[in-house]
Structures are given as C-alpha cells and as structure tokens.
XYZ file of C-alpha atoms in Angstrom:
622
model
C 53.936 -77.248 -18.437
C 52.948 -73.471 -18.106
C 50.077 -72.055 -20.414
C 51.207 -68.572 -21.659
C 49.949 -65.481 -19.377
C 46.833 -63.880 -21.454
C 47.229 -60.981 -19.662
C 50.433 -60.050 -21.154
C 49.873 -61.241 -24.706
C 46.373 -59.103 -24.429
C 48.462 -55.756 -23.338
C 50.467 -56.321 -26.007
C 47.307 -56.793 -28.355
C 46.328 -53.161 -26.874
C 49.559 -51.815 -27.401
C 49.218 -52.677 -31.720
C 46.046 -49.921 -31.538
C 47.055 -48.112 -28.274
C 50.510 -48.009 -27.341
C 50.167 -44.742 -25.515
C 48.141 -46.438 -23.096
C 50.581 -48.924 -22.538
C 52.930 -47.954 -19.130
C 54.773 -49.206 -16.135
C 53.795 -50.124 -13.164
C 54.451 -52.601 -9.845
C 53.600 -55.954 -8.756
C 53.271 -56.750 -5.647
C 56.581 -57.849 -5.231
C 58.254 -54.009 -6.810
C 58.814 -55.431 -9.925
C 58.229 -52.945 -12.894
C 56.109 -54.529 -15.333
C 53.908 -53.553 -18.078
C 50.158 -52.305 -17.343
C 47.760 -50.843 -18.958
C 46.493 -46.953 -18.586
C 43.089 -47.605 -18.271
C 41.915 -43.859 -17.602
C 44.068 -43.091 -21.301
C 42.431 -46.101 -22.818
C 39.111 -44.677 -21.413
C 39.814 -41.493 -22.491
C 40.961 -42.815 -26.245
C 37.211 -44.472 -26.784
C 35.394 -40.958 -24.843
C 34.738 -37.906 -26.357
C 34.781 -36.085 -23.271
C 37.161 -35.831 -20.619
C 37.872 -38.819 -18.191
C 38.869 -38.059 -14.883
C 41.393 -40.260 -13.200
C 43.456 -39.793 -10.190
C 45.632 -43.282 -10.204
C 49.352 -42.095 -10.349
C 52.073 -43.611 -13.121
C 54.557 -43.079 -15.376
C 54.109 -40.795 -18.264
C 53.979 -36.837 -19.325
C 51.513 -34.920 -17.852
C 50.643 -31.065 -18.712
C 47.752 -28.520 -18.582
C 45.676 -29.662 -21.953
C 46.821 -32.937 -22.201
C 43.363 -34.572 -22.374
C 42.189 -31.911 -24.533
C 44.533 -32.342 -26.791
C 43.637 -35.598 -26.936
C 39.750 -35.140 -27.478
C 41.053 -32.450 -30.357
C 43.073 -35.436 -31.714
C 39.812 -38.010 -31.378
C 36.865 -35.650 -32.709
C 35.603 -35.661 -36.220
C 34.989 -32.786 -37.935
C 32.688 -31.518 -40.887
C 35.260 -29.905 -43.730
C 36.482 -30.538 -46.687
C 39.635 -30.244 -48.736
C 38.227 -28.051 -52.343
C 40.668 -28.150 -55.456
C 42.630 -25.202 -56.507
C 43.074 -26.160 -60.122
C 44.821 -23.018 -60.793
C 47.491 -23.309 -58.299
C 48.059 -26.334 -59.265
C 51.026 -27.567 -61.815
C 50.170 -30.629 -63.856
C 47.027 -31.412 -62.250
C 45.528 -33.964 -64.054
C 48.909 -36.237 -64.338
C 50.247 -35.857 -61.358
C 50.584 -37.728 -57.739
C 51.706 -35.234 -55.585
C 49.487 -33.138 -53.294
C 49.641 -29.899 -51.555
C 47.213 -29.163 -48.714
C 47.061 -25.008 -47.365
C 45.178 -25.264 -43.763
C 45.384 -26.424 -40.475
C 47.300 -29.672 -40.116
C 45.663 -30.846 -37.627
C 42.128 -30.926 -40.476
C 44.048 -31.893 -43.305
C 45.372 -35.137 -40.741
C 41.923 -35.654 -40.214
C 40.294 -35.680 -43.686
C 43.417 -37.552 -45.214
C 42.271 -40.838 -42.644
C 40.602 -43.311 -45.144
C 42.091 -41.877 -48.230
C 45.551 -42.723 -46.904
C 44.888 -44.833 -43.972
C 48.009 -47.100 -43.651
C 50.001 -45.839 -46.762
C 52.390 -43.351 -45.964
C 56.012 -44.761 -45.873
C 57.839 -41.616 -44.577
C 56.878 -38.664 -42.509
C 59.475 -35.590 -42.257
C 58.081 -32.761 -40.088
C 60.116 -29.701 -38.994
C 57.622 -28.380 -36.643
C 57.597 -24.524 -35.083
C 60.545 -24.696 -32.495
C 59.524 -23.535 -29.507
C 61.929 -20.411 -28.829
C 59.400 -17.898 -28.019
C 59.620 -16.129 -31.209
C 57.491 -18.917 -33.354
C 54.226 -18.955 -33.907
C 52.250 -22.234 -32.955
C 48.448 -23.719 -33.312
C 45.981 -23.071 -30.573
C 42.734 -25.273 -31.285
C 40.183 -24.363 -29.023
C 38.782 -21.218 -27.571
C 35.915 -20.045 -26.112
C 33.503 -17.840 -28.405
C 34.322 -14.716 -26.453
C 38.064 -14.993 -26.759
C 37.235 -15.980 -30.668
C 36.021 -12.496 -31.132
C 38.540 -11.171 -29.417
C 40.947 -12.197 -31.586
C 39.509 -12.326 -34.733
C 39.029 -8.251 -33.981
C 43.022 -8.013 -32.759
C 43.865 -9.325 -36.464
C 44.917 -12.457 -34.357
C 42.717 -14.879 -36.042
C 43.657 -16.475 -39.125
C 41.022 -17.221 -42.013
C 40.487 -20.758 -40.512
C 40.151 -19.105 -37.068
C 43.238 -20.460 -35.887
C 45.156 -18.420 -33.458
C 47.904 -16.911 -34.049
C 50.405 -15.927 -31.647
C 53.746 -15.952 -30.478
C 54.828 -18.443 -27.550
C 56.287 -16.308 -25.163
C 58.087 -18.007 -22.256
C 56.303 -15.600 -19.904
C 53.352 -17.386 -20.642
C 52.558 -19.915 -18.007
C 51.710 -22.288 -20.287
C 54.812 -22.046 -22.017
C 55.314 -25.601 -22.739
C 52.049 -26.715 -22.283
C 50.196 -24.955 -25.615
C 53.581 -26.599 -28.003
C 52.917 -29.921 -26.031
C 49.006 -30.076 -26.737
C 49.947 -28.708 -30.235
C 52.506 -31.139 -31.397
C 51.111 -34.040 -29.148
C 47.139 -33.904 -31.535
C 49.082 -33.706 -34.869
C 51.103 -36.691 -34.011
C 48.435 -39.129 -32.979
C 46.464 -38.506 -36.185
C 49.593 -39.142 -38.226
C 50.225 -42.532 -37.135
C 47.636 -44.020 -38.290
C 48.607 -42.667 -41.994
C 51.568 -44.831 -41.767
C 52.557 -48.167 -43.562
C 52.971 -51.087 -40.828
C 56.925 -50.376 -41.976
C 56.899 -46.737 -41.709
C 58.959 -44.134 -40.353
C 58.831 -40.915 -38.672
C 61.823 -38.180 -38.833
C 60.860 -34.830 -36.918
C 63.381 -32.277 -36.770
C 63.812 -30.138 -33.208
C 65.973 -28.193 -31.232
C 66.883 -28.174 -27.724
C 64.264 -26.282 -26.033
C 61.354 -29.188 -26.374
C 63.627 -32.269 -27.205
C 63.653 -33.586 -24.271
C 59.764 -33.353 -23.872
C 59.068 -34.434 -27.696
C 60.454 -37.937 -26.784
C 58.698 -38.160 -24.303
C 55.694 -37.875 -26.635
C 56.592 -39.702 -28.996
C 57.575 -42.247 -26.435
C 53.869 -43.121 -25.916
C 52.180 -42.100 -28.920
C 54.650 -44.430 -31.116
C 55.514 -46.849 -28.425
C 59.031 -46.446 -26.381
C 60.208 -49.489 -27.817
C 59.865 -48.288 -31.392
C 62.222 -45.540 -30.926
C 65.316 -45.594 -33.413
C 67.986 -43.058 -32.939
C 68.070 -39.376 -31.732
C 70.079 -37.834 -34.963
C 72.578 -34.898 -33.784
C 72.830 -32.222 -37.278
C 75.459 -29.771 -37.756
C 73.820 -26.950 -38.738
C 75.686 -24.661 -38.558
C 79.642 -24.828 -39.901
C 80.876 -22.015 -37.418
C 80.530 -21.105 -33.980
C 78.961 -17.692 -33.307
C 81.478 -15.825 -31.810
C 78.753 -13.552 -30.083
C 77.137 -16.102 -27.850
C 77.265 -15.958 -24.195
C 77.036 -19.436 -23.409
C 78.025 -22.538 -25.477
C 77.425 -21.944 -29.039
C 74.609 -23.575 -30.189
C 75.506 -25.874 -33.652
C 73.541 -28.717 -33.926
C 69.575 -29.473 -34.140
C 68.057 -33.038 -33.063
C 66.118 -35.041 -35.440
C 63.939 -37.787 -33.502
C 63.766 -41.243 -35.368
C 60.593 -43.296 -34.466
C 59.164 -46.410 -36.328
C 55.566 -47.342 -36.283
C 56.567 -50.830 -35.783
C 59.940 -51.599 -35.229
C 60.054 -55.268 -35.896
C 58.605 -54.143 -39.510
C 61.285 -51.483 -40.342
C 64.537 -52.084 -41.732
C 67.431 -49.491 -42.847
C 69.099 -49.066 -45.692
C 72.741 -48.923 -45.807
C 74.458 -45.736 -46.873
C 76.863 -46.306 -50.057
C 80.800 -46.763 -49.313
C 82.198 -43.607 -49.895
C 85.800 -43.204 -51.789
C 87.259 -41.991 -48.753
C 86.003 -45.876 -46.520
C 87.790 -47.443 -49.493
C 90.816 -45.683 -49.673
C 91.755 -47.034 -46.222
C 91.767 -50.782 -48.162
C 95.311 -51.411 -49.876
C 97.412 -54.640 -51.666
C 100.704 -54.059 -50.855
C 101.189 -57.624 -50.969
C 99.694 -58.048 -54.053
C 96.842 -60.467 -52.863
C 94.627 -62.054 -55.398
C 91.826 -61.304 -53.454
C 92.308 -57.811 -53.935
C 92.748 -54.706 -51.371
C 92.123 -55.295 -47.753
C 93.694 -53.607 -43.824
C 94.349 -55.007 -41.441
C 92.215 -55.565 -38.439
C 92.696 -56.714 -34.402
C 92.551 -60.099 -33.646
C 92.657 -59.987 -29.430
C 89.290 -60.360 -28.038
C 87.310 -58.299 -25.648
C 86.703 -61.210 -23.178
C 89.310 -64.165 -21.633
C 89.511 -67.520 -22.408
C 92.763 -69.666 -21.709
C 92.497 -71.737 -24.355
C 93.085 -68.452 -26.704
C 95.891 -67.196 -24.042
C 99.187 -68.447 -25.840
C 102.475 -67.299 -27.113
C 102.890 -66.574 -30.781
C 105.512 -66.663 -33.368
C 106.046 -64.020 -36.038
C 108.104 -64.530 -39.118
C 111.085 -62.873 -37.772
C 111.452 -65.219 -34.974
C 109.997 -62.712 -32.449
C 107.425 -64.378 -29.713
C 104.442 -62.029 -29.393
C 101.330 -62.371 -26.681
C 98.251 -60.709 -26.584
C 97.288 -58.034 -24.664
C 97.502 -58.241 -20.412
C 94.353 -59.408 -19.791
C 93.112 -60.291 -23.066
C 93.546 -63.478 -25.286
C 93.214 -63.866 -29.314
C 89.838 -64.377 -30.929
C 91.024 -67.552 -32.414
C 91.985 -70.335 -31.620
C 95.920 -71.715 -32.166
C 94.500 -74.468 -34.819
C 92.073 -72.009 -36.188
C 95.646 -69.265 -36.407
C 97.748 -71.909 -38.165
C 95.105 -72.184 -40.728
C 94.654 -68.595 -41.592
C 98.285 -68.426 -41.531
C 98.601 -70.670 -43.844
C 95.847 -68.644 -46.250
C 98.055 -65.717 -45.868
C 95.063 -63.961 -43.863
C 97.475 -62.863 -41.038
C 99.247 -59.827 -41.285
C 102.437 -59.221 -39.140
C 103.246 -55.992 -40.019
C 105.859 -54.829 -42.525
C 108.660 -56.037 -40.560
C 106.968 -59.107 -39.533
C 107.501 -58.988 -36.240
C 104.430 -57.302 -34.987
C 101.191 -58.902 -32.792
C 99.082 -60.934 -35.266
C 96.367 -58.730 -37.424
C 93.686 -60.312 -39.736
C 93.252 -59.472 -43.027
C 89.766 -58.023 -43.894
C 89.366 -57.660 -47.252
C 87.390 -55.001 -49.466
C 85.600 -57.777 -51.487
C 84.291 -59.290 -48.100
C 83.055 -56.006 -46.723
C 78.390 -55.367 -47.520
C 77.954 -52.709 -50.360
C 77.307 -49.913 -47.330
C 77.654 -48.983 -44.151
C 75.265 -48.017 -41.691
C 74.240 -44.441 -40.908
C 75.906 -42.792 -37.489
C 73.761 -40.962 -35.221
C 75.619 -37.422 -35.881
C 75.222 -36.015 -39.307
C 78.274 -33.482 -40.286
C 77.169 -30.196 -42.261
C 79.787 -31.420 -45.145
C 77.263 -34.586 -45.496
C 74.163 -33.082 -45.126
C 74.477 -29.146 -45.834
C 73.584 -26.869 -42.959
C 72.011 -23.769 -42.467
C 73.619 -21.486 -45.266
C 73.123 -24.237 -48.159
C 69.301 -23.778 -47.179
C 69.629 -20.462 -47.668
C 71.373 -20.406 -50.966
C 69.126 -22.745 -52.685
C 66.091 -20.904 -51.501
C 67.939 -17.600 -52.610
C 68.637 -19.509 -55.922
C 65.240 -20.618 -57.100
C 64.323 -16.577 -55.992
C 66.639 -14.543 -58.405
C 68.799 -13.590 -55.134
C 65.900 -12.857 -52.778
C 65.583 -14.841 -49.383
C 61.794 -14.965 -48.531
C 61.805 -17.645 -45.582
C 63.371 -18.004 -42.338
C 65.269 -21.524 -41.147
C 64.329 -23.637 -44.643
C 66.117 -26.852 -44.053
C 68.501 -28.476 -46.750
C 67.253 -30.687 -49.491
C 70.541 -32.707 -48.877
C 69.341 -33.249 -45.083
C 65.825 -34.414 -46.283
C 67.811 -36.793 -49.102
C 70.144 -38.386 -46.125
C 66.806 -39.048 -44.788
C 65.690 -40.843 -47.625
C 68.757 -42.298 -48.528
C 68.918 -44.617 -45.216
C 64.788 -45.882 -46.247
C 63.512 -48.796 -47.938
C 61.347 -46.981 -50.773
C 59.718 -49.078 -52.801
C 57.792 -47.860 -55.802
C 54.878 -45.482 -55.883
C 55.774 -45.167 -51.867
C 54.458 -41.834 -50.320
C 56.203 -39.166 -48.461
C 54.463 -36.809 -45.719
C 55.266 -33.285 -44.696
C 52.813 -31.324 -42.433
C 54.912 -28.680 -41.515
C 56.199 -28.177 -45.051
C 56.826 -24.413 -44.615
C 58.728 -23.101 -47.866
C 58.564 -26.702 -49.590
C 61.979 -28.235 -49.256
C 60.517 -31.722 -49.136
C 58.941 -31.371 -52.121
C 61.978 -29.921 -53.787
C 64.107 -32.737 -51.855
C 61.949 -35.224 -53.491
C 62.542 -34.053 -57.224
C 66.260 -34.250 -56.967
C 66.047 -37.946 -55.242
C 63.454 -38.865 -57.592
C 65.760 -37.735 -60.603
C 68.941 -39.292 -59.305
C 67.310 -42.483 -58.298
C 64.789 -43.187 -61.011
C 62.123 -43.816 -58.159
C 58.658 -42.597 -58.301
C 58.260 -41.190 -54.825
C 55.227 -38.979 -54.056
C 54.579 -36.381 -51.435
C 51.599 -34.649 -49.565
C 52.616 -31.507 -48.240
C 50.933 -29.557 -45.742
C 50.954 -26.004 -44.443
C 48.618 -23.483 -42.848
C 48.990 -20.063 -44.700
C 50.159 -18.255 -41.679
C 50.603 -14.262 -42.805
C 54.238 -13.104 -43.745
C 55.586 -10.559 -42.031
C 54.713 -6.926 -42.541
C 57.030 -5.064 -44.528
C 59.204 -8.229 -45.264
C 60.926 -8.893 -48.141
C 58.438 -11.528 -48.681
C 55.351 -9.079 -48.467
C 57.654 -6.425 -50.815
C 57.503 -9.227 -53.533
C 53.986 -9.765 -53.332
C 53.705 -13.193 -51.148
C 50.439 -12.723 -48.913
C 51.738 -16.152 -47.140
C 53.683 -18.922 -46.244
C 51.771 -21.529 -48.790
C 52.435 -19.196 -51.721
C 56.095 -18.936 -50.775
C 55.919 -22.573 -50.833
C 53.459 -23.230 -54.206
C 55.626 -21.155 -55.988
C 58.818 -22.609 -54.551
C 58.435 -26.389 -55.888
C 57.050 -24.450 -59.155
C 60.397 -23.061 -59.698
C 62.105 -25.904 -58.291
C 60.541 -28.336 -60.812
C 61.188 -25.801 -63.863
C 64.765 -25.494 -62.560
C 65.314 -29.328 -62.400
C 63.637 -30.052 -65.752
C 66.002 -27.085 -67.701
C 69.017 -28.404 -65.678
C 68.352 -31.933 -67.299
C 66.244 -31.617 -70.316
C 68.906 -33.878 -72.121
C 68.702 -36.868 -69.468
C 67.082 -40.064 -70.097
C 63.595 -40.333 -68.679
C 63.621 -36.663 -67.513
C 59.737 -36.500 -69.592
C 58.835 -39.005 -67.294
C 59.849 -37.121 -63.484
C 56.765 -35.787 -62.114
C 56.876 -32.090 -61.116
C 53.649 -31.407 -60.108
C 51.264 -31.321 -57.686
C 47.473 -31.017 -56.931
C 46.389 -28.161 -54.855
C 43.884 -28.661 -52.290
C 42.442 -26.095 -49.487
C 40.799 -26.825 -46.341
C 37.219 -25.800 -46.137
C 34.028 -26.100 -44.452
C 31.987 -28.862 -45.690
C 30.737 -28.497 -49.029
C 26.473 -29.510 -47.835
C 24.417 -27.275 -45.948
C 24.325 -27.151 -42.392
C 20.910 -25.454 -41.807
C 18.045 -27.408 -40.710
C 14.199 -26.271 -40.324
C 11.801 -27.236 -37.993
C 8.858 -27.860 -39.365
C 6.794 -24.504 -38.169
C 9.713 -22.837 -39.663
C 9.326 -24.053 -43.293
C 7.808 -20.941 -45.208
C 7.405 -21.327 -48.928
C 9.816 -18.575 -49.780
C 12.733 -20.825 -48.572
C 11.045 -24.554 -50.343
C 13.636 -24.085 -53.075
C 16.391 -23.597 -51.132
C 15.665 -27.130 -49.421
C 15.956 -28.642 -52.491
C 19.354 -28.958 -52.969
C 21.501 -29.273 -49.358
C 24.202 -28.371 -51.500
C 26.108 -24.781 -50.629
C 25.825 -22.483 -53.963
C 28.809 -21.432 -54.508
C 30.503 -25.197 -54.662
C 31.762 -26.342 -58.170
C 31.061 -30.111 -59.533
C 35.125 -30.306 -58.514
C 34.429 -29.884 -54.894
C 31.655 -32.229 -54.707
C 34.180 -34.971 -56.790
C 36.801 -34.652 -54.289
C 34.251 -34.784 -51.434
C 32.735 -38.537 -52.841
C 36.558 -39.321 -52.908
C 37.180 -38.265 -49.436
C 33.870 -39.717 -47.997
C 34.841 -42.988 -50.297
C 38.277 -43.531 -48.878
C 40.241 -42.617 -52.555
C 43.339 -41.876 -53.066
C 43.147 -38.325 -54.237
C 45.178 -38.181 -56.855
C 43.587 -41.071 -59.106
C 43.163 -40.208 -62.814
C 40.292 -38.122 -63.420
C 38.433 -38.646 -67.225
C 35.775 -36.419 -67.864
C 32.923 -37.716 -70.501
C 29.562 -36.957 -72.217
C 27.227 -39.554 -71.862
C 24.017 -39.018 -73.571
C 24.895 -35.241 -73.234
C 25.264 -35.667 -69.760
C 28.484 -34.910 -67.943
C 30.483 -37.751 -65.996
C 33.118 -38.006 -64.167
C 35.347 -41.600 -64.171
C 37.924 -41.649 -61.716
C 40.369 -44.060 -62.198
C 38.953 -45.502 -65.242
C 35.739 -47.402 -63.733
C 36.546 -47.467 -60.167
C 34.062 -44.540 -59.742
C 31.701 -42.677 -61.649
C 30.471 -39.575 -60.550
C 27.327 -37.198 -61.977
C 25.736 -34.052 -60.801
C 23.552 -33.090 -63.481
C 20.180 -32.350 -63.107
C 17.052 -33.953 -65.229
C 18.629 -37.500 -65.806
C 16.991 -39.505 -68.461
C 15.883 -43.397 -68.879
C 18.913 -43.106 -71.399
C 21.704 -41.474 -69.621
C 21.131 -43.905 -66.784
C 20.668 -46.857 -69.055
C 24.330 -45.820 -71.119
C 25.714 -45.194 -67.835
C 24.691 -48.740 -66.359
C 26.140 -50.338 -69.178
C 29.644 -49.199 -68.761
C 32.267 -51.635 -68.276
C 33.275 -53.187 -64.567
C 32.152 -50.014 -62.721
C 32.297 -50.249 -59.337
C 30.623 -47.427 -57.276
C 28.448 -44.160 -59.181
C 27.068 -41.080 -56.898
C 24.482 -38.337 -58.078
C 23.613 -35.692 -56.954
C 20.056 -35.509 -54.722
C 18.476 -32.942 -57.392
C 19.091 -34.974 -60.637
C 15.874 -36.808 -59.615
C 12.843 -35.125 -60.181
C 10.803 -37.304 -57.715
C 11.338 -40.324 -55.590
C 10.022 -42.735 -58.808
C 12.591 -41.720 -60.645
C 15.524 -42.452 -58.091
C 14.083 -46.123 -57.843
C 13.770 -46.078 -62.048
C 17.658 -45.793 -61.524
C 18.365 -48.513 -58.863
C 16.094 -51.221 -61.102
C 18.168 -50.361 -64.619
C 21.505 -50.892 -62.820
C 20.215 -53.911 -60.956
C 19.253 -55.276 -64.510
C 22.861 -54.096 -66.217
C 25.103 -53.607 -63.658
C 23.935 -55.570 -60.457
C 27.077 -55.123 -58.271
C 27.215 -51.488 -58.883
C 26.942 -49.433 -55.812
C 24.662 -46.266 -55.721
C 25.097 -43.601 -53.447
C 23.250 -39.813 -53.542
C 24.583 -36.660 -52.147
C-alpha cells in the first residue's frame, strides 16, 4: 500500500489560488514534472520586487514583475455616480465604468468577487497604430507628459506603440498581463474568458493566459472570418481572420452549450424508405482499428458478397449485424448491393451540435456588419474604428451556460457592442443577463468625424451608443410580450480619487484657522451619492442593489436593498432619529457620517439605543 504523495496534492492546492506559479521542471531522473515557482509565489505575497535567478519554463519580458506588483497593489479611489449619464438608474442592473481598467478591476474585487460568469475583452491590438496603458512613471516623465498633452485626466499615458520602440512587446505584455490577473478573481468557479486578438501578440497572449488561468484550463483558440473578401492590395497573404482565445477559470467546472441544429444539418436526414422512425442517413460501419473477429465476408440483398475495407474490419460484430439487419437499421444502398451502412436516425441525434473552432463571417457577421449597425444607431455616421459584431458577441453567448441574473464583463468595451449584444440576446432569449462595461475615455481624434459631432471621447461614443441601442430595440418591439420588462439601462460610474481627505497634520502644524477643516475628513465637493457608493464598495455590495431614499424623523436615509443597509450623513442626529432608525425591521449594517455626532457621548448614545432595539445591527462611521 502507497500513501498518496502530499507534495503533489499540495501543488495542486497552490495551483486553485496560484496557478501562474505552477511550472515544469526535472527530477532527477529528466522527467518533466510539475513544480512550483517559488520566486513568482514569493513575488505574488511581496509588494516589492523579488529577485530570482533559478531558470524554468515560462514568459519572461522587461516589466514583468512590475506588472505584477501593479496587478497586487491596492489603491485609494473610488468609482462616483454619474446619475445624469445614466439611463434608468434606479431600476436597473447594468453598469458602466469610464477609467482605467486596471482601477475599475481593482475596486470591483469584493463587490463582485467570484460572480462574473462571462468575460469578453477585445483589447488594443498591438499593430503600432493603437494606443495602450502605461501604469507607472517616474514624476519627471509625469510632467513631461502631462505638458506634451500626453497625459490623460487619470494621468494615464497615452501613446502609440510603435514597433521601433524597444519595448515593443514588452509595454502590451505588462499591460494586458495586470488587467488579466485582477479579472480572474471576478469570475464564477464556472466561468469563462473570451478575448479577441490578432496575429501580432497571439502567440504571446497564450502564453499569458497559459499561467495566469492555468495551461490546463485552456479551451479552444477560435479562428473569425472577419473579413468576407480578400484585399486585393496586400503584399503578402491577405489577412481575414482574427483569433479569439477561450480560457476557463476551472475547467472541470465549465461545461458548453450546444449550438441549435440548423435547417441546413437536418436537411441531410431523409425517409426514402418510409421508416417509422422517421428521417435518418446513412453512416460507416468499418472501424478505425482491426479485430478478426469483425473481419468477415458479407451478403447484400442482391446476392453480392461485400468486405470491408483492406485493412479494416466492421464495427460490429456478425451476430450483432444480423440483428440490426433484421431491425432494418442497415442500409445497402439503393441497389442493395453496396458495403453495409447504419442507419442514424434524426430522432436519435442531441438537440445541438457542438461549436467548431472556426467561425464563418455568414455565422457570425464580420467586419462590415459592425460597421453598419454602428452606422445605423448614428443616422449614417461611423464614429468608431474596428467595433466588433453583436452577432460575434451572441455566438459567444450562445455556446454558455447562463443561468439567471448571471453577469457579463467587458473591460475593453470601446463603442459598447457588448452591451448592445446583450439587449438583443436578452430579448430573444427571455434571460436576464447583466453587464459591467468598462472603458477609459481615451480622446477621439482631432478633426474626426467623431469630434465634428461633438463626442469629446470614446465613453461618450459608447454611453450614447447602448442609449440608442436600447431606444432602437424597445421601438423595434414595443408590441412583444414582456418587452416592459427588458432592461435597457445602465448605471454610470467614474473612477475617482478617494472620496476622504488625504491630508494629515502634525501636531505643531495644527493652527486654529484650519480646526474646522479637521472636522469632517470628508473632500467638499463629494455628494451624499458618492459617499453611498463608497460604504457599498468598502462593504463588498453589489452596486446595483435597489436604492430607497426616506425621511426618518426629518432626517434623510438611505436603504439599500430594502434593510440590507442603511446609510445617513446628516448632521445633528437626535435621541429620536436614532431611536426610529433602530427600530426598523431586520436591518443589517447602518454607517454615518463622523460629523453627525456632536461629541464622543453622543456616538456611544447611538451604539446603547441599537444595542437595546436592534442588537445585531452593525455600526460603522466614515
């Protein structure tokens, strides 16, 4: 009896939290087996760089463990409302996030820790002519930029990726490789990952994902056709297709949903014989492999002996043949006198078929049918370069297991196809999918048609794109059942710097003409909406939970879904308020705000009155 090896079942306990430090390596013997990276895993639970020298298998660049570190670090922002923007704000479950990606990632990591079903990214190729995310400078460079116009208003740079840059491929890699790491941990145990990419970084992109997702959990490299003709101009082969890189979080948790049987499958199914059991074609019955006891000589109807192919045999046995012949299940062809074929019938075939691993522009769409919907929704005006088909994004979801309320991710959402991808599916379906969108409102381009119509930036291209789509869809269908009930909105949040002071005094710096302003470490110009989203964030809520707003005792309060939390920043709180407040019905957590006490008594006169009426309430202060 052998006890199990704890080494391996404890690398494969590291590889559920870590499996990018999970490689290859050699025993002593030169058999490959797997090890773990201990400088990665060092380097996953450091804030600073770990050196290491020890040579194995994996990517390497210039910025890798930065990237890392930029991947690992907290950071002290916020995401602020934009009510306005918004459509639908207090119904609805979808979000839309304008900043960096690499933030939003961060702040979304208790809220949605776990819950995301499907991701869909279609990050900035890298051709030379996009613009990608640079995350850390030094101040000097900072000001260079910011004075060049480089700088964007979150003081991310801004700049195109010229392949006479010697690190070419390394500032994509370090970009890409950050935003990835934080978004797997937003996915469900059975979640998915679908990131769309063209030749030029394919190759390294697997290799990414590879170890941030775990080799093993890699699905399928999807070929698209995206474009229906060659160009003609090209000077090499013409390029046609784009790559779309399948990875699971877990691959023993995922499963695929079949595609439905399309009219042209069926129409290869016919009953010329008129068989009860209804259409069916006929299929081989010689095997792949040899056995002599399925080598032997058959008979067909018209007297003719048949064999099966040299070298081969028939699956079935000459009993099991006899039997089937019998059934009429054999099919001789219409003279009778060819080899043996078995009858596979419609009824006996599953309700789909699985997805191949090259997607034709007359499934999916291709370039052009971006183009015209975007056109479409714009009264004839294109505004955004490379938009990628709904009907791509809805192949997508048609081969996932949804289930309901299930969430969809985009942080590259660009002009907002996902969004717009997940109306239509939504309507056809009757599912209730939801998305979270994400895009940094990188500048369009001077003097583009874009700019001519008044769009500053991508995100308003975007907002205004699932606006229009929503209006469109709801028009189109205003007579359909349900249609009231398909949500078209979304919630419009911005990256920000944190919403509470960062200054702090020593105490020979405390004059009395700044006393007031240490009352409150709250920044002035932040609304009672930005604190409310910042207790959701800091609380690990879903941000798109029902939001009530009530008087109590002429107070204001804010329940968010129903009595899950209550939330007050009023000043002066009375005996009363408190008291009423307490009282309410199964209410979980409240927060106030530091200045609605006007001394230290009165923040313990709170805690007793809700230990007395509502002892398992929990109190928190900002």
């Amino acid at each position: 009896m052998s006890t199990p090896n704890l080494i391996d079942k404890n690398i494969a306990q590291i590889a559920t939290i870590f499996p990018q430090c999970v490689t290859e390596t050699k025993d002593n013997n030169g058999n490959i087996k797997k090890a773990i990276d201990f400088d990665l895993l060092k380097q996953e639970l450091s804030s600073k760089i770990v050196e290491g020298n020890k040579e194995r298998y994996r990517l390497e660049w210039p910025g890798k463990k930065e990237a890392l570190i930029a991947a690992n670090n907290g950071l002290n922002k916020t995401l602020r409302p934009k009510i306005e923007d918004s459509v639908n704000f207090d119904n609805t479950q979808n979000v839309y996030i304008e900043g960096d990606n690499l933030d939003a990632l961060k702040l979304l990591q208790e809220n949605y820790l776990n819950k995301v079903k499907l991701i869909y990214i279609d990050p900035p190729y890298n051709t030379g002519k996009d613009f990608v995310y640079k995350d850390n400078f030094t101040v000097e460079k900072k000001e260079l930029l910011a004075d060049s116009g480089l700088l964007d208003e979150y003081e991310n740079k801004l700049l195109k990726n010229q392949d006479s840059n010697g690190r070419y491929h390394s500032d994509w890699l370090s970009m890409i490789y950050a935003r990835l790491k934080v978004a797997r941990n937003l996915l469900k145990k059975e979640g998915v990952i679908y990131i769309s990419i063209d030749d030029n970084e394919v190759h390294n992109l697997r290799k990414i994902c590879d170890e941030i997702f775990g080799e093993k959990n890699f699905i399928r490299n999807v070929i698209w056709e995206k474009k229906y003709s060659p160009a003609n101009d090209s000077k090499v082969i013409s390029d046609t297709h784009d790559h779309i890189l399948v990875y699971a979080k877990n691959i023993s948790e995922w499963t695929m949903k079949l595609l439905p049987r399309t009219e042209e499958m069926n129409k290869r199914y016919s009953n010329p014989d008129k068989d009860p059991r209804g259409p069916w074609k006929p299929g081989g019955l010689s095997a792949k492999t040899y056995s002599p006891k399925y080598d032997y000589p058959v008979v067909t109807p018209s007297g003719k002996t048949v064999y099966p192919p040299t070298g081969s045999c028939w699956q079935v046995s000459q009993e099991k043949l006899e039997i089937l012949i019998n059934d009429n299940k054999i099919y001789f062809g219409k003279e009778g006198d060819a080899k043996p074929q078995i009858k596979q019938f419609l009824a006996d075939v599953q309700n789909g078929v699985v997805s191949k691993s090259i997607w034709k522009y007359d499934e999916v769409g291709h370039n052009q049918t971006s183009r015209k919907e975007l056109t479409d929704l714009f009264d004839g005006e294109f505004l955004f370069d490379n938009p990628k088909p709904t009907t791509l994004i809805e192949r997508i979801f048609d081969i996932t297991t949804f289930t309901k309320n299930d969430i969809v991710l985009d942080f590259f959402s660009g002009s907002g196809s996902t969004a717009h991808a997940v109306f239509k599916y939504n309507l056809k379906h009757k599912l209730n999918l939801h998305f979270i969108l994400i895009q940094i409102p990188d500048r369009v381009t001077v003097n583009s048609v874009a700019e001519q119509k008044g769009y500053k930036n991508i995100c308003e291209i975007g907002k205004e794109r699932i606006r229009r789509a929503g209006a469109k869809i709801l028009k189109e269908h205003k007579d359909k059942e349900g249609i009231e009930n398909l949500d078209i909105g979304f919630r419009v949040f911005k990256v920000d710097s944190s919403n509470m002071k960062d200054v702090y005094y020593k105490p020979d710096e405390i004059r009395q003409d700044n006393l007031f302003e240490m009352v409150s470490s709250i920044k002035e110009d932040r609304t009672d909406l930005d604190l409310l989203f910042q207790v959701l964030l800091d609380s690990g809520i879903e941000l798109t939970l029902p939001i009530k707003e009530k008087q109590i005792a002429g107070k204001k309060v804010y329940f968010v879904d129903y009595n899950v939390l209550a939330v007050c920043f009023e000043d002066n709180l009375t005996e009363e308020f408190v008291t009423s407040l307490a009282k309410s019905e199964d209410l979980l957590k409240v927060v106030f705000r530091d200045s609605s006490f006007g001394s230290d008594d009165s923040r313990i006169n709170v805690e007793q009155i809700f230990k007395q009426y509502s002892p398992n309430t929990q109190i928190r202060v900002i």
